[in-house]
JSON list of C-alpha atoms in Angstrom, two decimals:
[
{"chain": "A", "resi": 21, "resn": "UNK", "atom": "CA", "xyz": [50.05, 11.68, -5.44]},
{"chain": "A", "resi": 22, "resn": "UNK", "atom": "CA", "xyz": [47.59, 14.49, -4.99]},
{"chain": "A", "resi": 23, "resn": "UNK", "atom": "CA", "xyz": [44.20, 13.53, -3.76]},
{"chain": "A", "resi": 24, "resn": "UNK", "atom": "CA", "xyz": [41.19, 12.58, -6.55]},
{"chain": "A", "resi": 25, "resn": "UNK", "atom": "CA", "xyz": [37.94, 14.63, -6.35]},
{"chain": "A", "resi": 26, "resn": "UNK", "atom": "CA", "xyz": [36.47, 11.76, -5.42]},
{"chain": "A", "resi": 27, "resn": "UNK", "atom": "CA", "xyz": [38.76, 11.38, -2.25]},
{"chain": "A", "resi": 28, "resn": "UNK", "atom": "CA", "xyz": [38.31, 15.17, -1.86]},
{"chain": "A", "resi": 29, "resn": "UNK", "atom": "CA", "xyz": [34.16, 14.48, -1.92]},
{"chain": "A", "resi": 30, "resn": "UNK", "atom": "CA", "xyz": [34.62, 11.70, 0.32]},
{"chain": "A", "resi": 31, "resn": "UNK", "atom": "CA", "xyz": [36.38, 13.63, 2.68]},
{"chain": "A", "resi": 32, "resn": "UNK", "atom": "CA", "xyz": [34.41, 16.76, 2.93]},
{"chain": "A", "resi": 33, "resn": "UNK", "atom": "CA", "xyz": [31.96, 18.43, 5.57]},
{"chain": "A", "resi": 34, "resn": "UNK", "atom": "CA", "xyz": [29.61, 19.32, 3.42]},
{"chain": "A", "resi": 35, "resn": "UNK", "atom": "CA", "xyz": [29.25, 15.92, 1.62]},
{"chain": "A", "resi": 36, "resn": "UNK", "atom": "CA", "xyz": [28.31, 14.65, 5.35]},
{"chain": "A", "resi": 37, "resn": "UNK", "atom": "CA", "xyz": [26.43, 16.87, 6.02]},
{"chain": "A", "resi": 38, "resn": "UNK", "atom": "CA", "xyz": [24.23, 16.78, 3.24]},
{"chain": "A", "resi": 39, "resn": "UNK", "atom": "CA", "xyz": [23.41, 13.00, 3.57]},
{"chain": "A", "resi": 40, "resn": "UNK", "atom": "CA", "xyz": [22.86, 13.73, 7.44]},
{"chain": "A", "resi": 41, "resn": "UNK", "atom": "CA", "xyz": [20.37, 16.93, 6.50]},
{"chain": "A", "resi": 42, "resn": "UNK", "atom": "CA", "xyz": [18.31, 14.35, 3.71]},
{"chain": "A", "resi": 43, "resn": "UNK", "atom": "CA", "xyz": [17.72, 11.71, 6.33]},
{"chain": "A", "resi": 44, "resn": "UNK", "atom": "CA", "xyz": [16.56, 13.88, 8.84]},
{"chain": "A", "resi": 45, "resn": "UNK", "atom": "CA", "xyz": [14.68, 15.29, 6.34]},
{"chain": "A", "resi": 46, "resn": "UNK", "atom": "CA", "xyz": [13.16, 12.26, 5.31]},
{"chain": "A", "resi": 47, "resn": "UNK", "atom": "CA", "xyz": [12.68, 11.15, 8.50]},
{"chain": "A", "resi": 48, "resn": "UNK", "atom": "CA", "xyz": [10.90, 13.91, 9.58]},
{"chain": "A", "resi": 49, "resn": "UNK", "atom": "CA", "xyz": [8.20, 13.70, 6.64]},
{"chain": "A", "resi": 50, "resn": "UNK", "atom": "CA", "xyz": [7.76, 9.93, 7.66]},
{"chain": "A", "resi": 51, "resn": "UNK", "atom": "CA", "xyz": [6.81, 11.18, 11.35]},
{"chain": "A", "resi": 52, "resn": "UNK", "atom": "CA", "xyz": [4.83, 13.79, 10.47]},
{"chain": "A", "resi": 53, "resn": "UNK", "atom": "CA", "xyz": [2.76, 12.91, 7.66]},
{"chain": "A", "resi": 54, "resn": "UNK", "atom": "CA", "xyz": [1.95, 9.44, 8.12]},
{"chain": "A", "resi": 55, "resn": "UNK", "atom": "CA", "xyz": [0.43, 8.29, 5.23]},
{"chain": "A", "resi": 56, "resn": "UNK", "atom": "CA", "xyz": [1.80, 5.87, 3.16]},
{"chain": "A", "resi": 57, "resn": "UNK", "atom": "CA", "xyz": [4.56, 6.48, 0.93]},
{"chain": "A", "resi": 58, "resn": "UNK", "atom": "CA", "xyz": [3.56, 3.70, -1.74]},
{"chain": "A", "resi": 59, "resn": "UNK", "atom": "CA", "xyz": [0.37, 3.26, -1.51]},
{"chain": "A", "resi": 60, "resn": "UNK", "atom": "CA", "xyz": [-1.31, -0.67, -1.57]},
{"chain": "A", "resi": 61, "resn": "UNK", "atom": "CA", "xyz": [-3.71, -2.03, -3.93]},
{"chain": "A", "resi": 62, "resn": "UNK", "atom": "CA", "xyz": [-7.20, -0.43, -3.56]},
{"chain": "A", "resi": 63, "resn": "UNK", "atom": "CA", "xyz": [-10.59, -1.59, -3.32]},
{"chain": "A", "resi": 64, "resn": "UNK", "atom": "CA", "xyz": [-12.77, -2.94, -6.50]},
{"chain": "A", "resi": 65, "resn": "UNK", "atom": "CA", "xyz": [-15.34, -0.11, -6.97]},
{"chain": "A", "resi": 66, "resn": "UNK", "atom": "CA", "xyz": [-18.80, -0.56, -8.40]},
{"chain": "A", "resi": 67, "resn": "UNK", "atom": "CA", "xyz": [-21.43, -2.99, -7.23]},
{"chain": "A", "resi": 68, "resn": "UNK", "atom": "CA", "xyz": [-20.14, -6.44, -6.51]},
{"chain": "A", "resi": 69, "resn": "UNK", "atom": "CA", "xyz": [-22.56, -8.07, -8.42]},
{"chain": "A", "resi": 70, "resn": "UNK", "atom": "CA", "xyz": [-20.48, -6.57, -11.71]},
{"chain": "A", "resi": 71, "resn": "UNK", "atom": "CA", "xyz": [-17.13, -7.87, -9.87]},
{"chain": "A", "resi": 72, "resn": "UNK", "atom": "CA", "xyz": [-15.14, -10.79, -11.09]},
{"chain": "A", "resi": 73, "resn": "UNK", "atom": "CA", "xyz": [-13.92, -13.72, -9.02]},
{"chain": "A", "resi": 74, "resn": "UNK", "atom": "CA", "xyz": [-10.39, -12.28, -8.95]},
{"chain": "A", "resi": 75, "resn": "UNK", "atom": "CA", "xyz": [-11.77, -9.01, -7.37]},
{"chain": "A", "resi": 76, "resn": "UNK", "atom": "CA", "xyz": [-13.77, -10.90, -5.02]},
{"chain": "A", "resi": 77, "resn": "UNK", "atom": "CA", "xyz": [-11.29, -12.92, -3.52]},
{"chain": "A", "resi": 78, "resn": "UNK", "atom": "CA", "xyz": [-9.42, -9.31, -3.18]},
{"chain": "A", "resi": 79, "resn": "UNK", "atom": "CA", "xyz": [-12.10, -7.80, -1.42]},
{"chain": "A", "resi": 80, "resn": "UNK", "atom": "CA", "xyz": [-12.20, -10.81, 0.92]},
{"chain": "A", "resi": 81, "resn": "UNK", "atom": "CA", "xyz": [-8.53, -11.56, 1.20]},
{"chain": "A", "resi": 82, "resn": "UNK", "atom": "CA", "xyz": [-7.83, -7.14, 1.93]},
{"chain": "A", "resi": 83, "resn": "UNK", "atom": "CA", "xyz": [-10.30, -7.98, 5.14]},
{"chain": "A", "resi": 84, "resn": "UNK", "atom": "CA", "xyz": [-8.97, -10.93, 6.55]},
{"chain": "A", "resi": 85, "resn": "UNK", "atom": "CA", "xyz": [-11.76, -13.11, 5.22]},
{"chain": "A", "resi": 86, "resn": "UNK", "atom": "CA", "xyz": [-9.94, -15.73, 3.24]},
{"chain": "A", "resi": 87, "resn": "UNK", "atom": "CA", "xyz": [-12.07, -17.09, 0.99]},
{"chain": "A", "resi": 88, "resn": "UNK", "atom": "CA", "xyz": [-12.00, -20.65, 0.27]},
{"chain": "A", "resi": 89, "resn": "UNK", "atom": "CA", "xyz": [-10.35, -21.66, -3.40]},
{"chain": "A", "resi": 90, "resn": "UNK", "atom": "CA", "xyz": [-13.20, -24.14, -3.94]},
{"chain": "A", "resi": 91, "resn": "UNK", "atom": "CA", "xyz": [-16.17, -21.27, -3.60]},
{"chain": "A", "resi": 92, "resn": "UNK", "atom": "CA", "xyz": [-18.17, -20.12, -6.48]},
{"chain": "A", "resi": 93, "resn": "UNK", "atom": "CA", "xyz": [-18.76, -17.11, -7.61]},
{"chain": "A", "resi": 94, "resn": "UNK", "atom": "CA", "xyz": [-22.63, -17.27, -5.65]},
{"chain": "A", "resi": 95, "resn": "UNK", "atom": "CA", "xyz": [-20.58, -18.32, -2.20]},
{"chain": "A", "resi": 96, "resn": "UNK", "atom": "CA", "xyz": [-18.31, -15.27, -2.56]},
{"chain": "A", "resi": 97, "resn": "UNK", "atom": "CA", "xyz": [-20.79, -12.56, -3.32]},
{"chain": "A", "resi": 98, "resn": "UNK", "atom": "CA", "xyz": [-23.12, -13.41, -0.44]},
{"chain": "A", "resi": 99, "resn": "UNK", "atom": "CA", "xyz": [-20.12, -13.51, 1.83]},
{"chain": "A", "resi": 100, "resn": "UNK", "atom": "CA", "xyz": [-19.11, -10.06, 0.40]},
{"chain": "A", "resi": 101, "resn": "UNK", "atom": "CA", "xyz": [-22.96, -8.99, 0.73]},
{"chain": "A", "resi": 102, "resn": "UNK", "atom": "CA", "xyz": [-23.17, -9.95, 4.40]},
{"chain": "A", "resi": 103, "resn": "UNK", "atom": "CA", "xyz": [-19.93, -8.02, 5.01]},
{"chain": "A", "resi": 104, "resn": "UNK", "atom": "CA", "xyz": [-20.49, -4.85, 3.60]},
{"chain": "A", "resi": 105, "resn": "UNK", "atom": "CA", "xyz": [-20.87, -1.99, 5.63]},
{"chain": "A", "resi": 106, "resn": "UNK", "atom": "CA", "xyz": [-24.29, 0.47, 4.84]},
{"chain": "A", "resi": 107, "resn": "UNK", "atom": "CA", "xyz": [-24.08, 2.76, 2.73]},
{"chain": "A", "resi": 108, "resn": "UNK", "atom": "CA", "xyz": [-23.57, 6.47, 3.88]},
{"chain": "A", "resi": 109, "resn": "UNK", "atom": "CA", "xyz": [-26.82, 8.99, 3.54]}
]
């Protein structure tokens, strides 16, 4: 029985070699540009006073700041308030 291309792929150089080239490839754009490949959630933009409880608690929650699931909307933008850093000139 004469071999399949599949056995023939399986069994070749190249095929090996390829795989071995893309994860050194891969690894080497991990390594050198660190940035991440999927990218998390970002920030609510605007003034928080237009934000909604849901993007509240994000802002909170993406800084460590756990906000409490009993605090009202009030409670959450003075916490955000006293958190924010100044504004760039």
């Amino acid at each position: 029985m004469s071999p399949t291309p599949l056995d023939r792929v399986l069994h070749s150089k190249n095929a090996f070699l390829a795989f071995t080239g893309l994860i050194v490839a891969v690894s080497a754009w991990t390594i050198l540009k660190p940035d991440p490949i999927f990218a998390g959630p970002g920030d609510p933009t605007g003034r928080p006073e237009e934000w909604t409880l849901g993007e509240m608690r994000k802002w909170l929650n993406l800084r460590g700041l756990e906000p409490s699931g009993y605090a009202t909307r009030e409670e959450l933008l003075e916490r955000i308030k006293v958190n924010l850093r100044a504004p760039r000139v």
